[in-house]
Every structure is written in structure tokens, then in C-alpha cells.
mmCIF file of C-alpha atoms in Angstrom:
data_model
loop_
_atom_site.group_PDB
_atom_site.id
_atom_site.type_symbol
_atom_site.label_atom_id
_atom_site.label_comp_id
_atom_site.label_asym_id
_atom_site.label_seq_id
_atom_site.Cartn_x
_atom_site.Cartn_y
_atom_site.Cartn_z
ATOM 1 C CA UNK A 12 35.529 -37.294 -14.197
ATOM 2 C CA UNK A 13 32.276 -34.868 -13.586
ATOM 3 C CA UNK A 14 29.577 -35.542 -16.162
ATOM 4 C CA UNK A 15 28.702 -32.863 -18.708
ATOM 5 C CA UNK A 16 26.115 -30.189 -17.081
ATOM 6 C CA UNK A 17 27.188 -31.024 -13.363
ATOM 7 C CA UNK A 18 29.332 -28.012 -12.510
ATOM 8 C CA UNK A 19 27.534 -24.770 -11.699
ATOM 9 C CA UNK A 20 28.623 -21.356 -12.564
ATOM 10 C CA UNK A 21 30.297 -18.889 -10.144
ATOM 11 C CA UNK A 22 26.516 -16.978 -10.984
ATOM 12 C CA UNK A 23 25.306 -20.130 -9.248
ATOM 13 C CA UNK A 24 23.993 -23.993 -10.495
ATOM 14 C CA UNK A 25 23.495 -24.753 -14.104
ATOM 15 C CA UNK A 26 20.115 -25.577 -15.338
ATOM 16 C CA UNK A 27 21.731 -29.309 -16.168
ATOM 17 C CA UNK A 28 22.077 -29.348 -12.359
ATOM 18 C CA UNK A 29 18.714 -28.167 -11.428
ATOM 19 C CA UNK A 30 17.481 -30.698 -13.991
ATOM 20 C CA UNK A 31 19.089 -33.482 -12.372
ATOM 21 C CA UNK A 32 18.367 -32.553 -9.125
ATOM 22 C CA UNK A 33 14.222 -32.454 -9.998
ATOM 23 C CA UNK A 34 14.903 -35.604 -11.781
ATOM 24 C CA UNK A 35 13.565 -33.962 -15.150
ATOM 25 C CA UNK A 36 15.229 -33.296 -18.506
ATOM 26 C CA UNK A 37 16.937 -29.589 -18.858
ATOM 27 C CA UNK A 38 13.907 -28.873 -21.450
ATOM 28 C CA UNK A 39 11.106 -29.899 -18.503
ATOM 29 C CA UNK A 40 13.167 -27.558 -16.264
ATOM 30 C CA UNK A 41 13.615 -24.757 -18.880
ATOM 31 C CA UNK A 42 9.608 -25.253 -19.339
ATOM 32 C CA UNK A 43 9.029 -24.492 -15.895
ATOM 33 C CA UNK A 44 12.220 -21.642 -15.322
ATOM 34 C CA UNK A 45 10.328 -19.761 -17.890
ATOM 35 C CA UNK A 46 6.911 -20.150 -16.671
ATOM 36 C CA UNK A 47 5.355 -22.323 -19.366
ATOM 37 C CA UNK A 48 1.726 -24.067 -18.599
ATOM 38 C CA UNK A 49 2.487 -27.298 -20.622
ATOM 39 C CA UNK A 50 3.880 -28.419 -17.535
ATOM 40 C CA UNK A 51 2.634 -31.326 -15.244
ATOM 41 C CA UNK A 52 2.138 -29.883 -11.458
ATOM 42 C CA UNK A 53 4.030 -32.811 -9.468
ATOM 43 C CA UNK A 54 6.598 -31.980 -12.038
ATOM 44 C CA UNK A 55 6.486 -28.219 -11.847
ATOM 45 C CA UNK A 56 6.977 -28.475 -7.959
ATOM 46 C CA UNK A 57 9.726 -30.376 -7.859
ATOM 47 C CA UNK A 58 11.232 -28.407 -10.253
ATOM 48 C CA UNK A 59 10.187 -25.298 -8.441
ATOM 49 C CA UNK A 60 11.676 -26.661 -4.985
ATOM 50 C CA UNK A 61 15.281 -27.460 -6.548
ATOM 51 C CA UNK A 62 15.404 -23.895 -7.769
ATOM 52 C CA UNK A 63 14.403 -22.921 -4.602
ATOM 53 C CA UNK A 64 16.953 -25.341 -2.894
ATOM 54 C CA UNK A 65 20.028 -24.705 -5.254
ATOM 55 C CA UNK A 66 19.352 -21.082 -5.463
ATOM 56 C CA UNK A 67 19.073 -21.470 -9.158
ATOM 57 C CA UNK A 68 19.143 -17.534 -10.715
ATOM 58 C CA UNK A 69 18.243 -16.656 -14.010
ATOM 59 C CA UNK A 70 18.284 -13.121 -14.998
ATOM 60 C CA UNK A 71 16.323 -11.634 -17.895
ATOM 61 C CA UNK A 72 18.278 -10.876 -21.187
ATOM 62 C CA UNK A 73 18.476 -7.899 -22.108
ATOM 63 C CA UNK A 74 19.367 -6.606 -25.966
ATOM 64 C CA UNK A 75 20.868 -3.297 -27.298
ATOM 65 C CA UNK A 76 17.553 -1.353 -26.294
ATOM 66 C CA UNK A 77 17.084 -0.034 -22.673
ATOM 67 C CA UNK A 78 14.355 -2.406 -21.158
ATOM 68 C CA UNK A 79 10.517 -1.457 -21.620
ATOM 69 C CA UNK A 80 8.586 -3.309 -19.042
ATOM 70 C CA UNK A 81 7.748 -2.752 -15.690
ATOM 71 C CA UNK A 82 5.475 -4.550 -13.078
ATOM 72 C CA UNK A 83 2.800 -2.547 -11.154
ATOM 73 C CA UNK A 84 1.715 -5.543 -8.071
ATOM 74 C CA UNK A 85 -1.475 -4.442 -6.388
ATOM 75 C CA UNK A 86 -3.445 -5.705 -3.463
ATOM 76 C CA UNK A 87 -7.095 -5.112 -5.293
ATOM 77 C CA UNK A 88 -8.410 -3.537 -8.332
ATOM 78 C CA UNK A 89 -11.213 -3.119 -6.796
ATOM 79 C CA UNK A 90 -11.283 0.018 -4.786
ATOM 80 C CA UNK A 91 -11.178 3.670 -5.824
ATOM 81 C CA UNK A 92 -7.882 3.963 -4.200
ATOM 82 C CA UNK A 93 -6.008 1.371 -6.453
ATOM 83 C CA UNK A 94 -7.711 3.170 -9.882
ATOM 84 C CA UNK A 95 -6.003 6.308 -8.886
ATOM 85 C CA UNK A 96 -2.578 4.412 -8.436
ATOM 86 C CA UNK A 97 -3.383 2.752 -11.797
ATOM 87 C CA UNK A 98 -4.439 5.754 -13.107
ATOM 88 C CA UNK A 99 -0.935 7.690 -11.902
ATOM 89 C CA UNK A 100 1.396 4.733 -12.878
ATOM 90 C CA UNK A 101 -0.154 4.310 -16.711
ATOM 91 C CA UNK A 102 0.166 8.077 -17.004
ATOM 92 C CA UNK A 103 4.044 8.402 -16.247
ATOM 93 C CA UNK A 104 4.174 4.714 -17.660
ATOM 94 C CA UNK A 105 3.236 6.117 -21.340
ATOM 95 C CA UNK A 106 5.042 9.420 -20.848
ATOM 96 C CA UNK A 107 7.834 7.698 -20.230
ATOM 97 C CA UNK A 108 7.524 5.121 -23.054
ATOM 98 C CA UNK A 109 7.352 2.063 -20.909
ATOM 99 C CA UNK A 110 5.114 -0.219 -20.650
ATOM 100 C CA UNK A 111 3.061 -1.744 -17.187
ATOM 101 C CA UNK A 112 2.110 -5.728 -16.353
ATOM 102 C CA UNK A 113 -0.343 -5.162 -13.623
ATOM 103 C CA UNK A 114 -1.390 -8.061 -11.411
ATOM 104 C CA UNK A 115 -2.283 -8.453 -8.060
ATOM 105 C CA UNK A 116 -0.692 -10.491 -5.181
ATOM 106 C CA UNK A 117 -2.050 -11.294 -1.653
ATOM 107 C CA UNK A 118 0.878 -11.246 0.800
ATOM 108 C CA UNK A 119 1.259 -13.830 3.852
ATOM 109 C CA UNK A 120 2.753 -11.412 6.608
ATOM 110 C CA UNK A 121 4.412 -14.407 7.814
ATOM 111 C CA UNK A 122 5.370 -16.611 4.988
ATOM 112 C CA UNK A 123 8.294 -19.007 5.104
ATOM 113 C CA UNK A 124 9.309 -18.472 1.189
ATOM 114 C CA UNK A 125 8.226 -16.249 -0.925
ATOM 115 C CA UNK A 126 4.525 -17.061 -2.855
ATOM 116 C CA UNK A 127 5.941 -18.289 -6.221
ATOM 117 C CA UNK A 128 3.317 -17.121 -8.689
ATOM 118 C CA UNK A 129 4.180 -13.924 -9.789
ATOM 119 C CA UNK A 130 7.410 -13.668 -8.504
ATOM 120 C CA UNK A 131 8.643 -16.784 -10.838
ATOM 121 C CA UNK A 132 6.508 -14.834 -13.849
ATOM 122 C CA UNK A 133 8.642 -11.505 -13.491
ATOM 123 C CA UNK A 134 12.086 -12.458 -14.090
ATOM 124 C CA UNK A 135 11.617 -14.573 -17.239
ATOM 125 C CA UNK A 136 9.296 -12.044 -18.989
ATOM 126 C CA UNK A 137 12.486 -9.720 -18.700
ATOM 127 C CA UNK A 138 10.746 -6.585 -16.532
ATOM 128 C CA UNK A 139 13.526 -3.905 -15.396
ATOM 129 C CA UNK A 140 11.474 -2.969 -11.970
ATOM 130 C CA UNK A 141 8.656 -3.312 -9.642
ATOM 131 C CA UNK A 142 6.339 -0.862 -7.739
ATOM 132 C CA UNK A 143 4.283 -2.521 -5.422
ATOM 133 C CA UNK A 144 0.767 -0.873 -3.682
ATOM 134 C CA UNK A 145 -0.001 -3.315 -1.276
ATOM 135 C CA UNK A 146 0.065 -4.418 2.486
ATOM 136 C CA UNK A 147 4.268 -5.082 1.827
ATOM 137 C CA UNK A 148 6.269 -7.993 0.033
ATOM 138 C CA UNK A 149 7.497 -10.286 2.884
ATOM 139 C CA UNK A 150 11.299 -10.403 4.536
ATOM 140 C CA UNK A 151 11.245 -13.867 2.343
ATOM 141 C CA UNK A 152 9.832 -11.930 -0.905
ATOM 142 C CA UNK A 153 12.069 -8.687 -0.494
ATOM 143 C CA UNK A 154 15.613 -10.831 -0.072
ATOM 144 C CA UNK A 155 14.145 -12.765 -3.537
ATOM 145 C CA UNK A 156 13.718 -9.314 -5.416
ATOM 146 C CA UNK A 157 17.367 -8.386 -3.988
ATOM 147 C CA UNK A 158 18.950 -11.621 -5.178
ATOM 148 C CA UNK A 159 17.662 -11.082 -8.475
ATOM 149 C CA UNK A 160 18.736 -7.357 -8.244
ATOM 150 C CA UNK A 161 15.309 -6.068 -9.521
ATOM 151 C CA UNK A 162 14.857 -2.393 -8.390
ATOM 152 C CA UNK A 163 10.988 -1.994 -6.637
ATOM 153 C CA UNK A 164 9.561 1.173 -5.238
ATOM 154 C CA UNK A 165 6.903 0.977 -2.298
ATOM 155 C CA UNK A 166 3.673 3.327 -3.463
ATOM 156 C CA UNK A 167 2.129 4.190 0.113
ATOM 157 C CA UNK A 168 3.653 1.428 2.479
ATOM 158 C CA UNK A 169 1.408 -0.026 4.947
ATOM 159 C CA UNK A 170 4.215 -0.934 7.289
ATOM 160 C CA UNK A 171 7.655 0.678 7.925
ATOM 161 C CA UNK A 172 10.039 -0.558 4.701
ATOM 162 C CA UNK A 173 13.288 -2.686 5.639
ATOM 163 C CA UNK A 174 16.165 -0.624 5.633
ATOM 164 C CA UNK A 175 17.366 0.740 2.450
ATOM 165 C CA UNK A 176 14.046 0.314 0.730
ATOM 166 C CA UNK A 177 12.391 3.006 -1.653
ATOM 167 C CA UNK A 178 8.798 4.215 -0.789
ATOM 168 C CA UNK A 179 7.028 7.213 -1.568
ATOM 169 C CA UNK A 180 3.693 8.388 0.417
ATOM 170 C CA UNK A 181 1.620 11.141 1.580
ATOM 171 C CA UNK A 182 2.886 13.784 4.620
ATOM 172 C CA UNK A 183 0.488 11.663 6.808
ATOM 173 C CA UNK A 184 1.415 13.527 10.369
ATOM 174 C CA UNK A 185 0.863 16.968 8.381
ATOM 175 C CA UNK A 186 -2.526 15.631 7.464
ATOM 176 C CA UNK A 187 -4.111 14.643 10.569
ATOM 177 C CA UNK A 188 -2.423 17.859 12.305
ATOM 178 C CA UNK A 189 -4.740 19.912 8.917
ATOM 179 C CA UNK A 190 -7.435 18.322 9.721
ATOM 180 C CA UNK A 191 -7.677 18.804 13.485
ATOM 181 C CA UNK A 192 -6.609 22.633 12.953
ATOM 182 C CA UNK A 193 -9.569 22.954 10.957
ATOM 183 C CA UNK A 194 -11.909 21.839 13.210
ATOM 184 C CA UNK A 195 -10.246 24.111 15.945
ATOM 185 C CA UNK A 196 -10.464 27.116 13.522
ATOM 186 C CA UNK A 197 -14.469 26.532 13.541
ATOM 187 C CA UNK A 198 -14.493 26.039 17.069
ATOM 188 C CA UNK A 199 -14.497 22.596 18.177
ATOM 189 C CA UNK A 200 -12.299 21.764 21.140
ATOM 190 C CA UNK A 201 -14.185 18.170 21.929
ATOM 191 C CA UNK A 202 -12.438 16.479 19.245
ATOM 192 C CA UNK A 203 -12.433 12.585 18.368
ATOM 193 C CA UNK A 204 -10.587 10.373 16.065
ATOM 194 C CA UNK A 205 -11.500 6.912 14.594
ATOM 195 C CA UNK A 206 -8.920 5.416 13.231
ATOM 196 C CA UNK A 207 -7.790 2.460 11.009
ATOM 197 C CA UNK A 208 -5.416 -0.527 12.167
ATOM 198 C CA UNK A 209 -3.658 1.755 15.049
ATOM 199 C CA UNK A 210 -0.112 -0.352 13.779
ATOM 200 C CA UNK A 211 0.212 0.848 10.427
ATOM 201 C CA UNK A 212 2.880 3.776 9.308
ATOM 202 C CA UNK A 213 -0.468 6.018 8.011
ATOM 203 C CA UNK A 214 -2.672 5.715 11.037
ATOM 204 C CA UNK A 215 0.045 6.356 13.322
ATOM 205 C CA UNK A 216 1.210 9.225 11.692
ATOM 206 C CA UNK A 217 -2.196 11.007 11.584
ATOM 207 C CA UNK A 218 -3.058 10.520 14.950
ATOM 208 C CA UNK A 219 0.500 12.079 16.200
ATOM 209 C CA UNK A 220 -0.617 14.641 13.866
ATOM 210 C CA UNK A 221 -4.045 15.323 15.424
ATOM 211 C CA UNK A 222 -2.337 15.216 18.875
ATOM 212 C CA UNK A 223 0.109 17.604 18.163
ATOM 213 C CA UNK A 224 -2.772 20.086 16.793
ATOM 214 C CA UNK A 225 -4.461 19.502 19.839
ATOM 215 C CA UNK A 226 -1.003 20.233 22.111
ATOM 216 C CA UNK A 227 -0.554 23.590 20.161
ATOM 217 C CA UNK A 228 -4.099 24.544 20.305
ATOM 218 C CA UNK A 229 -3.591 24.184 24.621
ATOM 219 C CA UNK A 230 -6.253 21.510 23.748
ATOM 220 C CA UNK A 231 -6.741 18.600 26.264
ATOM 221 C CA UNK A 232 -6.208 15.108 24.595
ATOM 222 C CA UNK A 233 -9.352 12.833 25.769
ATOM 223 C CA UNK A 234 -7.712 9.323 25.317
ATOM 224 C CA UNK A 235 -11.336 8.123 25.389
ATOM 225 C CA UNK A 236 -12.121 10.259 22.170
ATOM 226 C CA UNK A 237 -9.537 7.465 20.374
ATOM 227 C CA UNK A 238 -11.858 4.653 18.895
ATOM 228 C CA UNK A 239 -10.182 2.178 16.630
ATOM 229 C CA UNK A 240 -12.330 0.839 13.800
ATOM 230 C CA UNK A 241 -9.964 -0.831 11.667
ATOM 231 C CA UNK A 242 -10.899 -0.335 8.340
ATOM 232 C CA UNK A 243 -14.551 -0.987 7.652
ATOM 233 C CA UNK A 244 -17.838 0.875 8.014
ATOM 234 C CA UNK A 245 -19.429 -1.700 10.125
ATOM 235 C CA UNK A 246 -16.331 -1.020 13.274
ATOM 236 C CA UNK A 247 -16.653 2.895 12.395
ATOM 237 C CA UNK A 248 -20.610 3.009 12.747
ATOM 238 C CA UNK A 249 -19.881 0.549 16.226
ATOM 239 C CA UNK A 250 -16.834 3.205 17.372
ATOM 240 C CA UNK A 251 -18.854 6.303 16.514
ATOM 241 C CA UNK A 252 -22.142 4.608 18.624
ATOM 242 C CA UNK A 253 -19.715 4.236 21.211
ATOM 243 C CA UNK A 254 -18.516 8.003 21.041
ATOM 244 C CA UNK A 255 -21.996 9.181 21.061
ATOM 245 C CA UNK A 256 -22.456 7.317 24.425
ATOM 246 C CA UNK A 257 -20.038 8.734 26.381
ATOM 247 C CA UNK A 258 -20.636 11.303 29.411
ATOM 248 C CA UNK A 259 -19.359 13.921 27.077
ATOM 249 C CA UNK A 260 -19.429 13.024 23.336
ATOM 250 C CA UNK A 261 -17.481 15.120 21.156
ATOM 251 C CA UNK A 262 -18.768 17.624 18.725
ATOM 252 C CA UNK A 263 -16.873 16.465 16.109
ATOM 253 C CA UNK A 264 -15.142 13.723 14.313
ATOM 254 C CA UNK A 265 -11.744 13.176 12.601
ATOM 255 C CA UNK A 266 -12.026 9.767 10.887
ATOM 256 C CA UNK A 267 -8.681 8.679 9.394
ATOM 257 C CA UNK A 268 -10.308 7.381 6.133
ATOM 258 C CA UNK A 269 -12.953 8.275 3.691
ATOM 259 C CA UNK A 270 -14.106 4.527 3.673
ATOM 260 C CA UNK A 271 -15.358 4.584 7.412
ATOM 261 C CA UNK A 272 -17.291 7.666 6.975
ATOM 262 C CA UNK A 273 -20.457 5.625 5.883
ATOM 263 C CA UNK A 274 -20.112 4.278 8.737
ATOM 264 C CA UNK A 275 -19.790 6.794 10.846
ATOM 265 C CA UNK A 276 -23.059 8.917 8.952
ATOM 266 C CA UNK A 277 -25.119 5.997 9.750
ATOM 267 C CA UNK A 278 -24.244 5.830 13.550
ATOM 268 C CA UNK A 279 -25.178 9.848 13.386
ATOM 269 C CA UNK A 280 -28.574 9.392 11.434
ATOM 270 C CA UNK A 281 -29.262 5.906 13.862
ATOM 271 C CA UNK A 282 -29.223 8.305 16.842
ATOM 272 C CA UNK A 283 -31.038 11.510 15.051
ATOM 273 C CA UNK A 284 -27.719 13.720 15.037
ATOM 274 C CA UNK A 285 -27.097 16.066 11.365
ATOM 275 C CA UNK A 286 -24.214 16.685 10.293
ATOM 276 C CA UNK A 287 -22.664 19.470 10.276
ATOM 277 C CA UNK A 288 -25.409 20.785 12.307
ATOM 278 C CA UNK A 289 -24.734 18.559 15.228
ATOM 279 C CA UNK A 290 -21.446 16.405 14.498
ATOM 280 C CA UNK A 291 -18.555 17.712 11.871
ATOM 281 C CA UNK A 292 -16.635 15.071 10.586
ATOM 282 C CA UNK A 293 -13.499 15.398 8.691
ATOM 283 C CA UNK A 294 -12.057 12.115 6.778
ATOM 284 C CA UNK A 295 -8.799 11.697 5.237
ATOM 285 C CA UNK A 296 -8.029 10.442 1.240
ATOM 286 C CA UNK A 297 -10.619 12.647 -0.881
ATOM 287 C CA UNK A 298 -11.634 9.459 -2.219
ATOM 288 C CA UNK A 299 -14.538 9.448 -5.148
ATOM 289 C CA UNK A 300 -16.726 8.494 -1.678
ATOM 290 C CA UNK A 301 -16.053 11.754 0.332
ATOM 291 C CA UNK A 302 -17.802 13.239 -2.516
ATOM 292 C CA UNK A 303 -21.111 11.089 -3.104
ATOM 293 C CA UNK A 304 -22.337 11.303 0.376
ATOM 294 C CA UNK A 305 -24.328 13.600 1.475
ATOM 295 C CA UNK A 306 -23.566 16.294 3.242
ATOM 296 C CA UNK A 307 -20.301 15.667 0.702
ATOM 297 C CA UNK A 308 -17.144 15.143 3.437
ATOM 298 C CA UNK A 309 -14.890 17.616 4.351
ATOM 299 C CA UNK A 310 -11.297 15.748 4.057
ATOM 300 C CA UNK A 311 -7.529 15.901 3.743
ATOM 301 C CA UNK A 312 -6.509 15.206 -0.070
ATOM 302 C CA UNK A 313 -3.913 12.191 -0.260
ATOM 303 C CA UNK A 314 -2.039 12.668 -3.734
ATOM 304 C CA UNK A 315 -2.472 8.735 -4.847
ATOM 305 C CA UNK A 316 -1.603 9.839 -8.490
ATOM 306 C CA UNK A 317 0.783 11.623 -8.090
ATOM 307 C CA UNK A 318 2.188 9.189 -5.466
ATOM 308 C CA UNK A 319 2.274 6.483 -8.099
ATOM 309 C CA UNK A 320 3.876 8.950 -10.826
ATOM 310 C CA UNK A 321 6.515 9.588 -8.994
ATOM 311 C CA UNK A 322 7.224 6.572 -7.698
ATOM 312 C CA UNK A 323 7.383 5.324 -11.573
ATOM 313 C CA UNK A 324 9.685 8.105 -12.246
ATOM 314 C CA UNK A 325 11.979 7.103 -9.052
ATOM 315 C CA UNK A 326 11.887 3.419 -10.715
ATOM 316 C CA UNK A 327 13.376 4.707 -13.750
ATOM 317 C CA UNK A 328 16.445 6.150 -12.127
ATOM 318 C CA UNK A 329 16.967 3.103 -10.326
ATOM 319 C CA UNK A 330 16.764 1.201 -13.756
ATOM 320 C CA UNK A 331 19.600 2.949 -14.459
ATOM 321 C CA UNK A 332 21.330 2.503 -11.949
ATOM 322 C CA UNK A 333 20.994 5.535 -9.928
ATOM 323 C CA UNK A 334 19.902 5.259 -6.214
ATOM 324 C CA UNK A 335 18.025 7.906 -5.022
ATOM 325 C CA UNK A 336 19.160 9.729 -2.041
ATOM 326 C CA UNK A 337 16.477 9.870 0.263
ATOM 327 C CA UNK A 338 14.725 6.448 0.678
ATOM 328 C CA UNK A 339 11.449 8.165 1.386
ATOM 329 C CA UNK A 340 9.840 10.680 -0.707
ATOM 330 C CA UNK A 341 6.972 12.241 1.034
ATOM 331 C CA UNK A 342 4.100 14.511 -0.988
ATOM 332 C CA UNK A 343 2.001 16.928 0.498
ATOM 333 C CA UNK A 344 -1.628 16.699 2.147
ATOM 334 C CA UNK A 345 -3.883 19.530 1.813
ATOM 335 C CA UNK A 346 -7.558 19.881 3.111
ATOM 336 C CA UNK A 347 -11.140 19.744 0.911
ATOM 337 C CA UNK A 348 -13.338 22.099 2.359
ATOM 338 C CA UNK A 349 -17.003 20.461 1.481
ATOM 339 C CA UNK A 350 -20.329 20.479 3.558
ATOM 340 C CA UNK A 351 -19.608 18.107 6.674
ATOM 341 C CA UNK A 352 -17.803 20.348 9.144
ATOM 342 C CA UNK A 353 -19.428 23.742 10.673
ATOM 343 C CA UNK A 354 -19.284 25.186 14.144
ATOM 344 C CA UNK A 355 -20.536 23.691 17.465
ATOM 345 C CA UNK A 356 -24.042 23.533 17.741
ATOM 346 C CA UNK A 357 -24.987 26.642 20.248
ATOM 347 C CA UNK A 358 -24.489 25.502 23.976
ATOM 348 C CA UNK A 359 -21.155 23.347 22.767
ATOM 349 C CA UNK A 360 -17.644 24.268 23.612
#
């Protein structure tokens, strides 16, 4: 005869089960299940790894009223890009009469299982959907938020989604193809680009973008005017040195975000060069940045607000359980004329 609280449910084990497995009462494991502190750690993980092991599921309850809460998972707070997410998300978020839980969440690329923390904190605490603005939840992390059946939306992906996830961004290959136009419109055919981390959906996009201007414009594409920098100002000054040395530097600059531009104004000023007078640069973001340096940067507006509001309002539908029908939503670029692009400097093609 089974013993009471062996069986498990055709939804999957019991928490009796789990209990017994972790060698814990059912209270310990309900302690831990819904992510309260008064537990010991060596009892916490093996609770955590029987849940793991059974597939234990518990789904939030849900009352009469349509659920209120929804998670916002960020990479940083720290950088003027996340604020205007934030700042799009809380927006919609009150119009909408929800409420956001924001927290942040490194992601291993690579990771086995998903990393527990906030994961285990979003079920119990009953929230109806995720958006996430970060490098990507991993394979591990996005079969977890499918087995709990938690609708997520990806603000601005990093890297391409798995199939059949939601994402919204900005028309990246429109931008970069913007920004290179306007540097042909002033007269610049001795174009370069620095760009970020050459494997990411944004970076690739923009530089098919500014080779496609070129192509149309009957523009020769230089392959030795392509300098990746990664992200930081310290590769874009080291990229834009290396620019300046070749044979033929280019005239002007199209760097694929507003946060290498320091970097690229110091290798300029290092070597005597003004801009626009002798280098224009274009970046890409219209981040609070493009606008403090001086000359102020030229650059391609990327809708982060409004990427975030609508990703919040795409949420909603799937909270109801309404799929949208395109799995990407794409929102337009447009360019910020400011002081750092002009024509060649006389004698310059």
C-alpha cells in the first residue's frame, strides 16, 4: 500500500514527494518552493535540486481579478540605455494599471540549468509575464519559463531569439544604411565603421546597412575601413588610431554606438584632427552621451522607450492569451542631425 503524499499528480510530483526526496518535512520544502529566507542553505539546496530533479511545478494562484504583476529582468541599471527601458516599461506599466518587479540577472551563455535566483522568486510571487533587456535568458532558462507557461517578451535582443520567441527592437539595417546616406549626402565617399561585438543581431544589421548605402551610392566597400571595437571606449580610441594610420584614412566615421564615441574623439584630439572639420563621425542610439560631448554627435535615434512600451503592451496580449502574429516587432530609426558631421575637408574626396 503507497504511503500518504507518495503519488504525484498528472501536473507532476506532489510536494510530499519532493519533501521526501530532499529528506525534509513538506513545511521545509514549502519554505523553500516559496522562496522564504528562514531557510538553512545545505537544506535549501537539496531541496532546490529535487525540484530540479522531479520537475516539481508550482504555478501561481490566481483569484477572480486579472493578474497585476509583471517582471522587468535587466542586465544593469546602470547605463543610460537601461533608464530609458525603465523609463518606457513604468510608463505603459501604470497606464496599463500593472505593476513592475525590476531586478537584474547576469546570464551564463553556457549554463547547464538555469541560475535559480530569480527564476525560483517569479513563480511564487504570482507575476503573469516577463520582459527581459539583457544579453538573452539561456536554452536552459527559456525551456524553464516555457514549462511554467509564463509569457516573456525580448526588449532589443542581443542574439537571434529561439524560434517562436517574442522580441521587439529597432530597424537596425535601416539605421546604419541612414547613417551612411548622410555622410554621402555631405560628401564623404571614404567611409569607416567601428563597430561593437561583430556577432550580435544589432551590429550585424547596421553594418549590412552601411554596406548596402555604400553599394547604392556606386561606393567602393574598403574592408580595411571595418574596425571592431567591441563595446568600450578604450577598443574604439585603439580602432580609430588604427584608422588614422592607414595609407588612406577615411574622412569620416560611422561608429555603431554612442558609447564608443569618447573613444573615438580622443583618438581624433590625440592626433590633432577636429571634428567635423577634419573627421565626421556619426554614432548610433541618441544616448544622453551623443549630446554632452562636444561637438554634440550626429546619430541615428534608437526608440528604447518606446521599444519597452510596446513590448509591455505585447506582454499584455499574451497574458491573455493572445499570441501575436509576427514574432518580431521592429520600430523605426531616424537620424539626429547635431554638430559632428560636415563636408570633407578641401583636397578630400
Amino acid at each position: 500500500m503507497p504511503r500518504t503524499g507518495s503519488t504525484s499528480t498528472a501536473a507532476g510530483p506532489t510536494l510530499a514527494v519532493v519533501a521526501r526526496e530532499a529528506g525534509v518535512s513538506v513545511p521545509t520544502a514549502s519554505k523553500v518552493v516559496n522562496g522564504r529566507d528562514d531557510v538553512a542553505p545545505e537544506t535549501r539546496r537539496r531541496v532546490t535540486e529535487a525540484l530540479d530533479r522531479l520537475g516539481y511545478v508550482r504555478r501561481p494562484r490566481f483569484d477572480a481579478r486579472p493578474p497585476r504583476l509583471v517582471d522587468l529582468v535587466m542586465h544593469s541599471l546602470e547605463d543610460s540605455a537601461s533608464g530609458a527601458v525603465l523609463h518606457g516599461a513604468e510608463r505603459a506599466a501604470h497606464d496599463a494599471g500593472l505593476e513592475i518587479v525590476v531586478s537584474t540577472a547576469p546570464v551564463r551563455a553556457r549554463a547547464e540549468r538555469p541560475e535559480r535566483g530569480w527564476l525560483d522568486r517569479i513563480v511564487p510571487r504570482g507575476s503573469a509575464g516577463i520582459l527581459f533587456h539583457l544579453a538573452g535568458p539561456s536554452e536552459p532558462q527559456y525551456a524553464w519559463l516555457e514549462h511554467h507557461r509564463i509569457p516573456f517578451v525580448l526588449i532589443d535582443p542581443v542574439h537571434e531569439p529561439p524560434p517562436g520567441a517574442v522580441s521587439v527592437g529597432g530597424a537596425n539595417w535601416q539605421g546604419g544604411v541612414t547613417a551612411t546616406e548622410h555622410l554621402l549626402s555631405l560628401g564623404h565617399e571614404r567611409i569607416a565603421v567601428v563597430t561593437g561585438h561583430r556577432r550580435t543581431m544589432a551590429v550585424t544589421a547596421r553594418i549590412a546597412g552601411y554596406r548596402s548605402a555604400l553599394a547604392a551610392a556606386g561606393v567602393r566597400h574598403r574592408p580595411e575601413y571595418v574596425r571592431q571595437a567591441g563595446s568600450g571606449e578604450d577598443a574604439a580610441r585603439c580602432r580609430m588610431r588604427e584608422l588614422l594610420d592607414l595609407p588612406e584614412p577615411p574622412t569620416a566615421v560611422f561608429v555603431c554606438s554612442d558609447r564608443m564615441v569618447p573613444g573615438v574623439y580622443e583618438a581624433l584630439s590625440e592626433t590633432g584632427l577636429r571634428v567635423p572639420d577634419d573627421m565626421s563621425v556619426v554614432g548610433f542610439d541618441d544616448l544622453p552621451e551623443a549630446r554632452w560631448l562636444t561637438p554634440a554627435v550626429t546619430t541615428v535615434r534608437q526608440p528604447l522607450s518606446e521599444m519597452a512600451a510596446t513590448a509591455l503592451h505585447l506582454l499584455l496580449r499574451m497574458m491573455d492569451g493572445n499570441r501575436p502574429e509576427s514574432t518580431r516587432t521592429e520600430l523605426s530609426t531616424r537620424l539626429v542631425e547635431r554638430a559632428s558631421t560636415a563636408g570633407p575637408a578641401p583636397g578630400c574626396p
